[in-house]
GROMACS .gro file of C-alpha atoms in nm:
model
  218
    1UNK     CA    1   1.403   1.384   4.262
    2UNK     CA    2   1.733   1.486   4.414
    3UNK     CA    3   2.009   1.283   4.615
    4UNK     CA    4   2.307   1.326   4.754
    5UNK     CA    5   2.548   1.048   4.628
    6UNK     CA    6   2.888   0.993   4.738
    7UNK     CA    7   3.179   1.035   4.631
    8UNK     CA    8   3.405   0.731   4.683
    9UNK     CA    9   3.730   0.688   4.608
   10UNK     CA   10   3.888   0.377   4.468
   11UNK     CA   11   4.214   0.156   4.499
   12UNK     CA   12   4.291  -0.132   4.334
   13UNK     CA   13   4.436  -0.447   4.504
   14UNK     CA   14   4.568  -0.731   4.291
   15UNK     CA   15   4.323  -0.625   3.997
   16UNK     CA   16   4.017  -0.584   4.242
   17UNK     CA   17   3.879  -0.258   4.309
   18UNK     CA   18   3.773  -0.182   4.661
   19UNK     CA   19   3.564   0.173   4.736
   20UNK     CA   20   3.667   0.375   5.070
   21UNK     CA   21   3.349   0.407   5.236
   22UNK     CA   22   3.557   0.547   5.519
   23UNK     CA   23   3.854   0.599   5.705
   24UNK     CA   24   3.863   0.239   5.795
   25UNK     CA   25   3.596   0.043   5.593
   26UNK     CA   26   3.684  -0.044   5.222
   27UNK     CA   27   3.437  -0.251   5.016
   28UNK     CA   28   3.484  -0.425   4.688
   29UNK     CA   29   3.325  -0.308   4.384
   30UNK     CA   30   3.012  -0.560   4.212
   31UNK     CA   31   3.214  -0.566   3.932
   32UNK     CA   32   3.507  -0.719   4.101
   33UNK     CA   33   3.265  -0.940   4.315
   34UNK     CA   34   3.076  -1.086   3.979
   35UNK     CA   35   3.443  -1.116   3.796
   36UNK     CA   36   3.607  -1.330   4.064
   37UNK     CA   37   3.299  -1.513   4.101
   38UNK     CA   38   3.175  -1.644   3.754
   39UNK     CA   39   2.969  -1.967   3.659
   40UNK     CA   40   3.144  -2.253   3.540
   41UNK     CA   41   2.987  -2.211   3.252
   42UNK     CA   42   3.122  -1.883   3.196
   43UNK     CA   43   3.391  -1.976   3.271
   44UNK     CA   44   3.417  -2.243   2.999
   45UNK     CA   45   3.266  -2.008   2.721
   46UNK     CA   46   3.511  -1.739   2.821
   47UNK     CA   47   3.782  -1.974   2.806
   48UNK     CA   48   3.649  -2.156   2.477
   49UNK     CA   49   3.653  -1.747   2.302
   50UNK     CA   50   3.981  -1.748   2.398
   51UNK     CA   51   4.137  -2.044   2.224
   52UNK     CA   52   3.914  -2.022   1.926
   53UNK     CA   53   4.094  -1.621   1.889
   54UNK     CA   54   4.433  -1.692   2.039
   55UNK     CA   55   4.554  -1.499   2.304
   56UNK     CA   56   4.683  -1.270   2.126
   57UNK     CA   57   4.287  -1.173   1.946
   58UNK     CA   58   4.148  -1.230   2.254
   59UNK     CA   59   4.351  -0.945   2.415
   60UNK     CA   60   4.308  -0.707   2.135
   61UNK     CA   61   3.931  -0.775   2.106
   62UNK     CA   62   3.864  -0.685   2.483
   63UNK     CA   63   4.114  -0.381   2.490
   64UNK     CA   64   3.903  -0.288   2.195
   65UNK     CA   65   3.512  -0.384   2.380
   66UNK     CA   66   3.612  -0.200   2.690
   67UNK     CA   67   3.748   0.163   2.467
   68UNK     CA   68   3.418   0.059   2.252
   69UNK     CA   69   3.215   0.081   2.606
   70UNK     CA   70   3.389   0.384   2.752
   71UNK     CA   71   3.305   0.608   2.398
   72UNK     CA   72   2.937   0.469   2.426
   73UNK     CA   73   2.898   0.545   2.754
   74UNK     CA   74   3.005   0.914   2.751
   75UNK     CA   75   2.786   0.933   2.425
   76UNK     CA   76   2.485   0.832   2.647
   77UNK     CA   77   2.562   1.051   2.969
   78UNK     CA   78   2.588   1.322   2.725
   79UNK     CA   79   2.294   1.258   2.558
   80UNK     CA   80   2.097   1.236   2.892
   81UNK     CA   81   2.239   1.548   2.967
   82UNK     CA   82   2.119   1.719   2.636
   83UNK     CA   83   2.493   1.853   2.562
   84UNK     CA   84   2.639   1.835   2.236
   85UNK     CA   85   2.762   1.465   2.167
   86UNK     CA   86   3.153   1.535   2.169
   87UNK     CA   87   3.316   1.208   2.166
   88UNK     CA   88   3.668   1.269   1.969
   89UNK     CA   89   3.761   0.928   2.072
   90UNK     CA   90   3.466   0.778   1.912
   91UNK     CA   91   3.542   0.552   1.620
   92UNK     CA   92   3.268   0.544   1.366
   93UNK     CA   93   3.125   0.223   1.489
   94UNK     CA   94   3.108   0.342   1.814
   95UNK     CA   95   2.869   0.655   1.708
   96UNK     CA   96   2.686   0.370   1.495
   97UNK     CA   97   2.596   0.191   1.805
   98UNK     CA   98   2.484   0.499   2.004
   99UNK     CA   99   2.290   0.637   1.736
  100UNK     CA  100   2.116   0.251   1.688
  101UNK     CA  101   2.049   0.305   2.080
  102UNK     CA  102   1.957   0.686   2.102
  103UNK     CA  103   1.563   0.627   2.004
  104UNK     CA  104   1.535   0.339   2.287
  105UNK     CA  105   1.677   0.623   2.555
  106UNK     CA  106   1.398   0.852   2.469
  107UNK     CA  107   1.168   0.625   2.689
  108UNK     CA  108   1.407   0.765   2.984
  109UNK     CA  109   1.121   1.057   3.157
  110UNK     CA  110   1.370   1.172   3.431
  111UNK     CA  111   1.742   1.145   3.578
  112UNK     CA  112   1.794   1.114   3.921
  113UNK     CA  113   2.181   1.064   3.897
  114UNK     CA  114   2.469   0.932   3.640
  115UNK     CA  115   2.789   0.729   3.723
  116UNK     CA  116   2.708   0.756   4.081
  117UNK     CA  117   2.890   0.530   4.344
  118UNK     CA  118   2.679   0.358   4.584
  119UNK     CA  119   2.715   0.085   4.863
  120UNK     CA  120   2.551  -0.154   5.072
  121UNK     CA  121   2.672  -0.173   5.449
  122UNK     CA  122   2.445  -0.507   5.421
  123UNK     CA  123   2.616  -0.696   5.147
  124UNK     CA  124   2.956  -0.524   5.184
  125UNK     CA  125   2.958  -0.409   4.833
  126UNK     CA  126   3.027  -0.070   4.636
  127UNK     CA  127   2.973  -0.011   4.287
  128UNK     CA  128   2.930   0.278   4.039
  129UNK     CA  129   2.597   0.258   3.913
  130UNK     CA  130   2.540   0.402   3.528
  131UNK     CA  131   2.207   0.528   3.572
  132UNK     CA  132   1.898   0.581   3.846
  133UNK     CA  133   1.600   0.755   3.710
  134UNK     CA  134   1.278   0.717   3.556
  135UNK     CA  135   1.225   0.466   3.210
  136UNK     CA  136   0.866   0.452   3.080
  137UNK     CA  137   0.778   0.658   3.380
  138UNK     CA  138   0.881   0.387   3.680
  139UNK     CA  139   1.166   0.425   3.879
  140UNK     CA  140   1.476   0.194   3.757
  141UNK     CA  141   1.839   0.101   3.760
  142UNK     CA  142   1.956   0.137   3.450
  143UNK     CA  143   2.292  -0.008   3.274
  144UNK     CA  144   2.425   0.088   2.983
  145UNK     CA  145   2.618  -0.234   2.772
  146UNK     CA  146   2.806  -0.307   2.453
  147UNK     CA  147   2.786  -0.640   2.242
  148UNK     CA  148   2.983  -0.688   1.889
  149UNK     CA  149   2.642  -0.978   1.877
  150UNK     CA  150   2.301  -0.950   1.983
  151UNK     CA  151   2.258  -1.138   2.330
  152UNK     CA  152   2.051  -1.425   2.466
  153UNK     CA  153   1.901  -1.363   2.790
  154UNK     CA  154   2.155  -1.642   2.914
  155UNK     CA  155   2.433  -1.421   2.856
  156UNK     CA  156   2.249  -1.128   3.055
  157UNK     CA  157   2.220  -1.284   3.400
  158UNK     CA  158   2.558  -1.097   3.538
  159UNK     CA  159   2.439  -0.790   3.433
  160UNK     CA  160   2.048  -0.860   3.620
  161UNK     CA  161   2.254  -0.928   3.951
  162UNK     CA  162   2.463  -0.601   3.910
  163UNK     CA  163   2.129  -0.396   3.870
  164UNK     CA  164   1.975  -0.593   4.132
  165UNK     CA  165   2.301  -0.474   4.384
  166UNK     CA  166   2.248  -0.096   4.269
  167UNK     CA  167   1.912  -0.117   4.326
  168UNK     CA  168   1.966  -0.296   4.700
  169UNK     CA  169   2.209  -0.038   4.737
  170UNK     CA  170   2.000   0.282   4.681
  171UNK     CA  171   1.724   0.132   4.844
  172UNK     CA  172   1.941   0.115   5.155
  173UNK     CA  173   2.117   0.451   5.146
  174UNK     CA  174   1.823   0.674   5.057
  175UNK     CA  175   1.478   0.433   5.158
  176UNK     CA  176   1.370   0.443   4.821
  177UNK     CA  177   1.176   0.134   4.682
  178UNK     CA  178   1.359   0.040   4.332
  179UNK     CA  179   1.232  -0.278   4.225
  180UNK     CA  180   1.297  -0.262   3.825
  181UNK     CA  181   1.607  -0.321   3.594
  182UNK     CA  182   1.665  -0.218   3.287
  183UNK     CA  183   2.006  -0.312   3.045
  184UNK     CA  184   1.998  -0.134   2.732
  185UNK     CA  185   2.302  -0.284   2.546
  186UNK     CA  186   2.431  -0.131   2.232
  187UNK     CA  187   2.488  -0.395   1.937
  188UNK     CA  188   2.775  -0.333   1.701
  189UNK     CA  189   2.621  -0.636   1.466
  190UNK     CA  190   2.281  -0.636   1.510
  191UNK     CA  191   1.986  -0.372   1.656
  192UNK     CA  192   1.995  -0.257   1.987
  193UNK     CA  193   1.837  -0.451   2.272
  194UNK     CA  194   1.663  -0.353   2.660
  195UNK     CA  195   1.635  -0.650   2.897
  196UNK     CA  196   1.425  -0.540   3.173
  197UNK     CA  197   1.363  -0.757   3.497
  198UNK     CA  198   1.215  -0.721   3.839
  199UNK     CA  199   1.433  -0.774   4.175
  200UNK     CA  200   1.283  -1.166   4.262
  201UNK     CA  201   1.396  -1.323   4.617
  202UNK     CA  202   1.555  -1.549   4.369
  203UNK     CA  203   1.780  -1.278   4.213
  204UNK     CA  204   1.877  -1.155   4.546
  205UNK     CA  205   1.918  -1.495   4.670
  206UNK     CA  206   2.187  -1.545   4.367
  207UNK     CA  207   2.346  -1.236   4.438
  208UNK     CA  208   2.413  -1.264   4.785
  209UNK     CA  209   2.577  -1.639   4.736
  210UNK     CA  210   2.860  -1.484   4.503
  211UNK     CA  211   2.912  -1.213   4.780
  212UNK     CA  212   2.968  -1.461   5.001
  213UNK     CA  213   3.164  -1.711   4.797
  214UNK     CA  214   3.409  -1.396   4.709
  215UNK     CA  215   3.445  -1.304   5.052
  216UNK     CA  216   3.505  -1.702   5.147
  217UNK     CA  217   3.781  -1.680   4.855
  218UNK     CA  218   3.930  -1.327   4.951
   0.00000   0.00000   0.00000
């Protein structure tokens, strides 16, 4: 299966990304949408993580989750791509984590595209989507996540309403009938872990409110 995805370019406004759809029609990335957007009892854990560390931790520890996420996720596209894993970047416990992931990837039958950028003209969203192919032989939106601890599905919810967008998305741009996530997350402290999930009315239903409450705040 073959598509022909965009390719949008970005600019950031006040740390939120917007996509140029067109020459006059800019759209803010899911990311930015779920980040400006969060629960209030995110929110409170977020802020809890951060006076337990100190700010000075705190900012250290994400600088080093988001270079931890980057090295893991060129590891994967890679892989996918069956190239040699070259990674100088890597630190060792970032080719720990990919290698604890690698045998959960080999349920992955086909790719129909990696780090593409998508959109919905419905929602008024853009995003870069990690992965759209098959897993265990059904079509699915896949995203590719680091942890330093294993997860409870409580803490996964974010990342079932950014699938559920891609999915919505792709659906819309190319008619195609995506209806399964998938979030493989790579676990520094613990074994790797694959939430899958279908797209519910009540997933959708969640997904469009925080559109709408970021657009009410924008």
């Amino acid at each position: 299966m073959s598509y022909n995805y965009p390719a949008l370019q970005t600019v950031d406004v006040k740390d939120k990304r917007f996509y140029q759809v067109n020459d006059e029609t800019f759209y803010p990335s899911i990311t930015t949408v779920l980040g400006s957007t969060p629960t209030p009892e995110k929110t409170a854990a977020l802020e809890g993580w951060r006076n337990w560390l100190g700010a000075d931790k705190a900012k250290k520890e994400t600088q080093r989750a988001a270079d931890r996420g980057t090295q893991v996720h060129l590891m994967i596209e890679q892989f996918l791509k069956n190239e040699p894993i070259n990674c100088p970047l890597a630190t060792p416990v970032d080719v720990q984590m990919f290698n604890g992931l690698k045998l959960k990837l080999k349920a992955i039958n086909k790719v129909y595209g990696q780090e593409v950028t998508l959109f919905s003209d419905m929602l008024g969203v853009a995003g870069r989507c990690d992965f759209i192919g098959e897993y265990e032989f059904i079509p699915v939106i896949a995203d590719w996540k680091t942890s330093t601890n294993i997860k409870g599905l409580d803490r996964v919810q974010d990342y079932f309403l950014q699938g559920a967008f891609y999915a919505i998305a792709h659906n819309e741009m190319f008619g195609t009938d995506i209806e399964d996530i998938v979030i493989f997350v790579a676990v520094e402290k613990g074994l790797p872990q694959v939430f899958k999930k279908k797209i519910t009315p009540e997933l959708v239903d969640e997904l469009m409110n925080r559109v709408e409450k970021f657009y009410k705040e924008l």
